[in-house]
PDB file of C-alpha atoms in Angstrom:
ATOM      1  CA  ASN A   1      96.976   3.282   6.018  1.00  0.00           C
ATOM      2  CA  ALA A   2      93.817   0.796   6.093  1.00  0.00           C
ATOM      3  CA  GLY A   3      92.372   2.721   2.990  1.00  0.00           C
ATOM      4  CA  VAL A   4      88.459   2.438   2.571  1.00  0.00           C
ATOM      5  CA  THR A   5      86.995  -0.153   5.154  1.00  0.00           C
ATOM      6  CA  GLN A   6      83.718  -1.415   5.289  1.00  0.00           C
ATOM      7  CA  THR A   7      81.193  -3.164   7.813  1.00  0.00           C
ATOM      8  CA  PRO A   8      79.639  -5.271   7.998  1.00  0.00           C
ATOM      9  CA  LYS A   9      80.786  -8.082   5.169  1.00  0.00           C
ATOM     10  CA  PHE A  10      77.798 -10.046   4.960  1.00  0.00           C
ATOM     11  CA  GLN A  11      74.369  -8.942   6.145  1.00  0.00           C
ATOM     12  CA  VAL A  12      71.134 -10.366   6.230  1.00  0.00           C
ATOM     13  CA  LEU A  13      67.746  -8.403   6.532  1.00  0.00           C
ATOM     14  CA  LYS A  14      63.959  -9.044   6.436  1.00  0.00           C
ATOM     15  CA  THR A  15      61.927  -7.342   4.575  1.00  0.00           C
ATOM     16  CA  GLY A  16      60.855  -3.897   6.029  1.00  0.00           C
ATOM     17  CA  GLN A  17      63.948  -3.689   8.585  1.00  0.00           C
ATOM     18  CA  SER A  18      66.232  -0.703   8.121  1.00  0.00           C
ATOM     19  CA  MET A  19      70.005  -0.936   8.518  1.00  0.00           C
ATOM     20  CA  THR A  20      73.318   1.221   8.106  1.00  0.00           C
ATOM     21  CA  LEU A  21      76.647  -0.126   6.075  1.00  0.00           C
ATOM     22  CA  GLN A  22      79.780   1.871   7.169  1.00  0.00           C
ATOM     23  CA  CYS A  23      82.151   3.272   5.740  1.00  0.00           C
ATOM     24  CA  ALA A  24      85.600   4.701   6.911  1.00  0.00           C
ATOM     25  CA  GLN A  25      88.281   6.081   4.865  1.00  0.00           C
ATOM     26  CA  ASP A  26      91.893   7.202   6.544  1.00  0.00           C
ATOM     27  CA  MET A  27      93.492   8.982   3.179  1.00  0.00           C
ATOM     28  CA  ASN A  28      91.837  12.386   3.739  1.00  0.00           C
ATOM     29  CA  HIS A  29      89.949  11.882   0.485  1.00  0.00           C
ATOM     30  CA  GLU A  30      87.354  14.569  -0.261  1.00  0.00           C
ATOM     31  CA  TYR A  31      85.020  12.245  -2.633  1.00  0.00           C
ATOM     32  CA  MET A  32      83.390   9.498  -1.337  1.00  0.00           C
ATOM     33  CA  SER A  33      80.508   7.672  -3.005  1.00  0.00           C
ATOM     34  CA  TRP A  34      78.608   4.375  -2.833  1.00  0.00           C
ATOM     35  CA  TYR A  35      78.062   1.988  -5.357  1.00  0.00           C
ATOM     36  CA  ARG A  36      75.590  -1.150  -5.726  1.00  0.00           C
ATOM     37  CA  GLN A  37      76.516  -4.496  -7.815  1.00  0.00           C
ATOM     38  CA  ASP A  38      73.830  -6.769  -9.122  1.00  0.00           C
ATOM     39  CA  PRO A  39      75.199  -9.980 -10.852  1.00  0.00           C
ATOM     40  CA  GLY A  40      76.264  -9.605 -14.166  1.00  0.00           C
ATOM     41  CA  MET A  41      75.947  -5.397 -14.456  1.00  0.00           C
ATOM     42  CA  GLY A  42      78.762  -2.675 -13.758  1.00  0.00           C
ATOM     43  CA  LEU A  43      78.426  -0.696 -10.494  1.00  0.00           C
ATOM     44  CA  ARG A  44      75.709   1.689 -10.230  1.00  0.00           C
ATOM     45  CA  LEU A  45      76.086   4.774  -7.943  1.00  0.00           C
ATOM     46  CA  ILE A  46      73.703   5.220  -5.556  1.00  0.00           C
ATOM     47  CA  HIS A  47      74.693   8.698  -3.416  1.00  0.00           C
ATOM     48  CA  TYR A  48      77.872  10.369  -3.303  1.00  0.00           C
ATOM     49  CA  SER A  49      79.797  13.281  -1.666  1.00  0.00           C
ATOM     50  CA  VAL A  50      82.359  15.935  -2.473  1.00  0.00           C
ATOM     51  CA  GLY A  51      83.230  16.731   1.123  1.00  0.00           C
ATOM     52  CA  ALA A  52      81.971  16.667   4.916  1.00  0.00           C
ATOM     53  CA  GLY A  53      78.142  18.247   4.856  1.00  0.00           C
ATOM     54  CA  ILE A  54      78.237  18.028   1.282  1.00  0.00           C
ATOM     55  CA  THR A  55      75.898  14.914  -0.619  1.00  0.00           C
ATOM     56  CA  ASP A  56      73.692  14.565  -3.659  1.00  0.00           C
ATOM     57  CA  GLN A  57      72.095  11.600  -5.446  1.00  0.00           C
ATOM     58  CA  GLY A  58      73.421   9.220  -8.156  1.00  0.00           C
ATOM     59  CA  GLU A  59      71.761   7.014 -10.588  1.00  0.00           C
ATOM     60  CA  VAL A  60      69.772   5.147  -7.928  1.00  0.00           C
ATOM     61  CA  PRO A  61      69.119   6.807  -4.915  1.00  0.00           C
ATOM     62  CA  ASN A  62      65.588   5.764  -4.317  1.00  0.00           C
ATOM     63  CA  GLY A  63      65.603   3.884  -0.545  1.00  0.00           C
ATOM     64  CA  TYR A  64      68.712   4.806   0.399  1.00  0.00           C
ATOM     65  CA  ASN A  65      69.899   7.965   2.535  1.00  0.00           C
ATOM     66  CA  VAL A  66      73.661   9.148   3.259  1.00  0.00           C
ATOM     67  CA  SER A  67      75.359  11.569   5.128  1.00  0.00           C
ATOM     68  CA  ARG A  68      78.790  12.820   5.846  1.00  0.00           C
ATOM     69  CA  SER A  69      79.584  14.392   9.085  1.00  0.00           C
ATOM     70  CA  THR A  70      83.386  14.286   8.606  1.00  0.00           C
ATOM     71  CA  THR A  71      85.708  13.716   6.133  1.00  0.00           C
ATOM     72  CA  GLU A  72      86.688  10.018   7.195  1.00  0.00           C
ATOM     73  CA  ASP A  73      83.344   8.628   7.342  1.00  0.00           C
ATOM     74  CA  PHE A  74      80.381   8.148   4.805  1.00  0.00           C
ATOM     75  CA  PRO A  75      77.631   5.802   5.966  1.00  0.00           C
ATOM     76  CA  LEU A  76      74.731   4.292   3.831  1.00  0.00           C
ATOM     77  CA  ARG A  77      71.107   3.772   5.310  1.00  0.00           C
ATOM     78  CA  LEU A  78      68.611   1.434   4.266  1.00  0.00           C
ATOM     79  CA  LEU A  79      65.309   3.040   5.144  1.00  0.00           C
ATOM     80  CA  SER A  80      62.989  -0.081   4.457  1.00  0.00           C
ATOM     81  CA  ALA A  81      65.018  -2.766   3.108  1.00  0.00           C
ATOM     82  CA  ALA A  82      63.205  -4.582   0.317  1.00  0.00           C
ATOM     83  CA  PRO A  83      64.396  -7.817  -1.687  1.00  0.00           C
ATOM     84  CA  SER A  84      65.209  -5.668  -4.875  1.00  0.00           C
ATOM     85  CA  GLN A  85      68.350  -4.239  -2.392  1.00  0.00           C
ATOM     86  CA  THR A  86      69.838  -7.517  -2.411  1.00  0.00           C
ATOM     87  CA  SER A  87      73.382  -6.999  -4.166  1.00  0.00           C
ATOM     88  CA  VAL A  88      77.042  -5.865  -3.145  1.00  0.00           C
ATOM     89  CA  TYR A  89      77.433  -2.802  -1.882  1.00  0.00           C
ATOM     90  CA  PHE A  90      81.093  -1.139  -2.431  1.00  0.00           C
ATOM     91  CA  CYS A  91      82.377   2.340  -0.854  1.00  0.00           C
ATOM     92  CA  ALA A  92      84.506   4.364  -3.031  1.00  0.00           C
ATOM     93  CA  SER A  93      86.980   7.179  -2.303  1.00  0.00           C
ATOM     94  CA  SER A  94      89.105   9.619  -4.466  1.00  0.00           C
ATOM     95  CA  PRO A  95      91.764  12.280  -3.968  1.00  0.00           C
ATOM     96  CA  MET A  96      90.022  14.307  -6.470  1.00  0.00           C
ATOM     97  CA  ARG A  97      86.901  16.427  -5.162  1.00  0.00           C
ATOM     98  CA  GLY A  98      84.878  15.856  -7.920  1.00  0.00           C
ATOM     99  CA  GLY A  99      85.723  12.235  -8.058  1.00  0.00           C
ATOM    100  CA  GLN A 100      87.651  12.208 -11.455  1.00  0.00           C
ATOM    101  CA  GLY A 101      90.993  10.110 -10.112  1.00  0.00           C
ATOM    102  CA  GLU A 102      91.338   7.118  -9.375  1.00  0.00           C
ATOM    103  CA  GLN A 103      88.622   5.640  -6.940  1.00  0.00           C
ATOM    104  CA  TYR A 104      89.728   3.268  -3.862  1.00  0.00           C
ATOM    105  CA  PHE A 105      87.161   0.941  -3.191  1.00  0.00           C
ATOM    106  CA  GLY A 106      86.536  -0.813   0.101  1.00  0.00           C
ATOM    107  CA  PRO A 107      86.062  -4.892   0.292  1.00  0.00           C
ATOM    108  CA  GLY A 108      82.084  -4.340  -0.275  1.00  0.00           C
ATOM    109  CA  THR A 109      79.238  -5.444   1.742  1.00  0.00           C
ATOM    110  CA  ARG A 110      77.121  -8.108   0.285  1.00  0.00           C
ATOM    111  CA  LEU A 111      73.710  -7.837   1.655  1.00  0.00           C
ATOM    112  CA  THR A 112      70.733 -10.313   0.966  1.00  0.00           C
ATOM    113  CA  VAL A 113      66.927  -9.356   1.590  1.00  0.00           C
ATOM    114  CA  THR A 114      64.516 -11.868   2.066  1.00  0.00           C
TER     115      THR A 114
ATOM    116  CA  ARG B   1      71.882   3.724 -26.511  1.00  0.00           C
ATOM    117  CA  LYS B   2      74.098   2.953 -22.846  1.00  0.00           C
ATOM    118  CA  GLU B   3      76.370   5.630 -22.149  1.00  0.00           C
ATOM    119  CA  VAL B   4      79.196   3.236 -21.532  1.00  0.00           C
ATOM    120  CA  GLU B   5      79.208  -0.080 -23.395  1.00  0.00           C
ATOM    121  CA  GLN B   6      81.334  -3.240 -23.152  1.00  0.00           C
ATOM    122  CA  ASP B   7      81.155  -6.777 -24.580  1.00  0.00           C
ATOM    123  CA  PRO B   8      80.473  -8.804 -21.548  1.00  0.00           C
ATOM    124  CA  GLY B   9      82.342 -12.048 -23.161  1.00  0.00           C
ATOM    125  CA  PRO B  10      83.619 -14.153 -21.735  1.00  0.00           C
ATOM    126  CA  PHE B  11      86.729 -14.090 -23.449  1.00  0.00           C
ATOM    127  CA  ASN B  12      88.521 -17.512 -23.121  1.00  0.00           C
ATOM    128  CA  VAL B  13      92.397 -17.449 -24.798  1.00  0.00           C
ATOM    129  CA  PRO B  14      94.886 -19.630 -24.012  1.00  0.00           C
ATOM    130  CA  GLU B  15      97.975 -18.612 -21.897  1.00  0.00           C
ATOM    131  CA  GLY B  16     100.337 -16.028 -23.956  1.00  0.00           C
ATOM    132  CA  ALA B  17      97.949 -14.954 -25.953  1.00  0.00           C
ATOM    133  CA  THR B  18      97.274 -11.435 -27.025  1.00  0.00           C
ATOM    134  CA  VAL B  19      93.767 -10.440 -26.418  1.00  0.00           C
ATOM    135  CA  ALA B  20      92.258  -7.068 -26.719  1.00  0.00           C
ATOM    136  CA  PHE B  21      88.551  -5.684 -25.638  1.00  0.00           C
ATOM    137  CA  ASN B  22      86.733  -2.245 -26.113  1.00  0.00           C
ATOM    138  CA  CYS B  23      84.655  -0.006 -24.623  1.00  0.00           C
ATOM    139  CA  THR B  24      82.690   2.815 -26.280  1.00  0.00           C
ATOM    140  CA  TYR B  25      81.017   5.607 -24.567  1.00  0.00           C
ATOM    141  CA  SER B  26      78.224   8.084 -26.012  1.00  0.00           C
ATOM    142  CA  ASN B  27      79.476  11.506 -24.154  1.00  0.00           C
ATOM    143  CA  SER B  28      81.367  13.263 -26.799  1.00  0.00           C
ATOM    144  CA  ALA B  29      82.276  15.697 -23.725  1.00  0.00           C
ATOM    145  CA  SER B  30      83.959  12.875 -21.562  1.00  0.00           C
ATOM    146  CA  GLN B  31      87.183  13.780 -19.955  1.00  0.00           C
ATOM    147  CA  SER B  32      88.420  10.672 -17.742  1.00  0.00           C
ATOM    148  CA  PHE B  33      88.883   7.139 -19.179  1.00  0.00           C
ATOM    149  CA  PHE B  34      90.156   4.280 -16.779  1.00  0.00           C
ATOM    150  CA  TRP B  35      90.322   0.649 -16.855  1.00  0.00           C
ATOM    151  CA  TYR B  36      89.985  -1.448 -13.392  1.00  0.00           C
ATOM    152  CA  ARG B  37      90.386  -4.942 -12.847  1.00  0.00           C
ATOM    153  CA  GLN B  38      87.639  -6.904 -11.004  1.00  0.00           C
ATOM    154  CA  ASP B  39      88.527 -10.504  -9.531  1.00  0.00           C
ATOM    155  CA  CYS B  40      85.618 -12.733  -8.484  1.00  0.00           C
ATOM    156  CA  ARG B  41      83.422 -11.832  -5.156  1.00  0.00           C
ATOM    157  CA  LYS B  42      86.519  -8.322  -5.189  1.00  0.00           C
ATOM    158  CA  GLU B  43      86.362  -4.845  -5.051  1.00  0.00           C
ATOM    159  CA  PRO B  44      87.559  -3.225  -8.478  1.00  0.00           C
ATOM    160  CA  LYS B  45      90.814  -2.055  -8.454  1.00  0.00           C
ATOM    161  CA  LEU B  46      92.414   0.525 -10.764  1.00  0.00           C
ATOM    162  CA  LEU B  47      94.446  -1.497 -13.808  1.00  0.00           C
ATOM    163  CA  MET B  48      95.201   1.883 -15.616  1.00  0.00           C
ATOM    164  CA  SER B  49      94.327   5.428 -16.670  1.00  0.00           C
ATOM    165  CA  VAL B  50      94.179   5.925 -20.301  1.00  0.00           C
ATOM    166  CA  TYR B  51      95.357   9.197 -21.618  1.00  0.00           C
ATOM    167  CA  SER B  52      94.717  10.871 -25.273  1.00  0.00           C
ATOM    168  CA  SER B  53      98.255   9.743 -26.323  1.00  0.00           C
ATOM    169  CA  GLY B  54      97.397   6.257 -25.152  1.00  0.00           C
ATOM    170  CA  ASN B  55      99.536   4.709 -22.356  1.00  0.00           C
ATOM    171  CA  GLU B  56     101.583   1.242 -21.767  1.00  0.00           C
ATOM    172  CA  ASP B  57     102.082  -0.745 -18.449  1.00  0.00           C
ATOM    173  CA  GLY B  58     104.198  -3.859 -18.912  1.00  0.00           C
ATOM    174  CA  ARG B  59     102.062  -6.093 -21.196  1.00  0.00           C
ATOM    175  CA  PHE B  60      98.744  -3.767 -20.959  1.00  0.00           C
ATOM    176  CA  THR B  61      98.354  -1.150 -23.402  1.00  0.00           C
ATOM    177  CA  ALA B  62      95.256   1.305 -23.440  1.00  0.00           C
ATOM    178  CA  GLN B  63      94.373   3.562 -26.008  1.00  0.00           C
ATOM    179  CA  LEU B  64      91.833   6.042 -26.471  1.00  0.00           C
ATOM    180  CA  ASN B  65      89.879   7.278 -29.851  1.00  0.00           C
ATOM    181  CA  ARG B  66      88.175  10.238 -29.346  1.00  0.00           C
ATOM    182  CA  ALA B  67      86.932  10.292 -32.589  1.00  0.00           C
ATOM    183  CA  SER B  68      84.916   7.063 -32.636  1.00  0.00           C
ATOM    184  CA  GLN B  69      84.337   7.525 -29.052  1.00  0.00           C
ATOM    185  CA  TYR B  70      85.742   4.519 -27.545  1.00  0.00           C
ATOM    186  CA  ILE B  71      88.645   3.257 -25.040  1.00  0.00           C
ATOM    187  CA  SER B  72      90.567   0.070 -25.215  1.00  0.00           C
ATOM    188  CA  LEU B  73      92.529  -2.601 -23.702  1.00  0.00           C
ATOM    189  CA  LEU B  74      95.382  -4.697 -25.141  1.00  0.00           C
ATOM    190  CA  ILE B  75      96.617  -7.585 -22.938  1.00  0.00           C
ATOM    191  CA  ARG B  76     100.030  -9.115 -24.447  1.00  0.00           C
ATOM    192  CA  ASP B  77     101.450 -12.393 -23.568  1.00  0.00           C
ATOM    193  CA  SER B  78      98.341 -13.154 -21.598  1.00  0.00           C
ATOM    194  CA  LYS B  79      98.742 -14.942 -18.224  1.00  0.00           C
ATOM    195  CA  LEU B  80      96.953 -16.919 -16.232  1.00  0.00           C
ATOM    196  CA  SER B  81      96.665 -14.429 -13.483  1.00  0.00           C
ATOM    197  CA  ASP B  82      94.650 -12.320 -15.829  1.00  0.00           C
ATOM    198  CA  SER B  83      91.986 -13.698 -15.559  1.00  0.00           C
ATOM    199  CA  ALA B  84      89.256 -11.508 -14.128  1.00  0.00           C
ATOM    200  CA  THR B  85      86.408  -9.088 -15.491  1.00  0.00           C
ATOM    201  CA  TYR B  86      87.841  -5.700 -16.810  1.00  0.00           C
ATOM    202  CA  LEU B  87      85.624  -2.872 -16.469  1.00  0.00           C
ATOM    203  CA  CYS B  88      85.936   0.431 -18.039  1.00  0.00           C
ATOM    204  CA  VAL B  89      84.947   3.865 -16.587  1.00  0.00           C
ATOM    205  CA  VAL B  90      84.226   7.207 -18.402  1.00  0.00           C
ATOM    206  CA  ILE B  91      84.077   9.840 -16.302  1.00  0.00           C
ATOM    207  CA  PRO B  92      81.923  13.395 -18.595  1.00  0.00           C
ATOM    208  CA  GLY B  93      83.784  16.355 -17.119  1.00  0.00           C
ATOM    209  CA  TYR B  94      85.442  17.795 -14.237  1.00  0.00           C
ATOM    210  CA  SER B  95      82.271  19.154 -12.675  1.00  0.00           C
ATOM    211  CA  SER B  96      79.927  16.422 -13.472  1.00  0.00           C
ATOM    212  CA  ALA B  97      81.263  14.284 -10.009  1.00  0.00           C
ATOM    213  CA  SER B  98      77.541  12.332 -10.446  1.00  0.00           C
ATOM    214  CA  LYS B  99      78.017  11.170 -13.563  1.00  0.00           C
ATOM    215  CA  ILE B 100      81.035   8.585 -13.166  1.00  0.00           C
ATOM    216  CA  ILE B 101      80.122   5.472 -15.226  1.00  0.00           C
ATOM    217  CA  PHE B 102      81.334   2.149 -14.956  1.00  0.00           C
ATOM    218  CA  GLY B 103      80.873  -0.258 -18.235  1.00  0.00           C
ATOM    219  CA  SER B 104      79.311  -3.570 -17.186  1.00  0.00           C
ATOM    220  CA  GLY B 105      82.568  -5.681 -17.319  1.00  0.00           C
ATOM    221  CA  THR B 106      84.592  -7.797 -19.925  1.00  0.00           C
ATOM    222  CA  ARG B 107      85.205 -11.239 -18.574  1.00  0.00           C
ATOM    223  CA  LEU B 108      88.632 -12.823 -19.742  1.00  0.00           C
ATOM    224  CA  SER B 109      89.397 -16.702 -19.125  1.00  0.00           C
ATOM    225  CA  ILE B 110      92.979 -17.327 -19.737  1.00  0.00           C
ATOM    226  CA  ARG B 111      93.459 -21.517 -20.009  1.00  0.00           C
ATOM    227  CA  PRO B 112      96.904 -22.877 -19.519  1.00  0.00           C
TER     228      PRO B 112
END
């Protein structure tokens, strides 16, 4: 099992550009989520999904879209990048539908918006 | 008051020492609790779950105090490799998937 994979590892965007961060898991987990982590701060939940076709907003959803067309994939789209979105983005999955169990994290995407 | 609060540290202790830190939470209906470890520039990884009866895994002991609404992590005989940031996670309830809350982390540095 590869676990949770994320691409790209690093990305630099200009203000206003859009892009998609990819996340995939091969553990057949129903629950997947996206977090951002800023220096000195904890992880903040952006969006989450409890199964294919179902997504919902977390704590900081503005400026981001998600979709869940398959169990395996959960891409995060930045609609119009802003410097405030400079952060490290982690994707996670959990075997429990509501995400109550252990979270398995991908290696992260380090995004800089200039 | 933040929903989950941790002392950010850093805790700087000598190798072999015992160190403990707490994580307080505000929602008394919280059901699940975990400790994660995060190394610099890496993803968080589960260290241990926290059960009502407390649990121990080698040098690590986690406890839950529902009355005072905090969880604790005790590390005995600390090793250089224990240097990391420790994140607590609180999950309010089985129907509240949106509210998985991470603390901002406690930095631990073990010196030789």
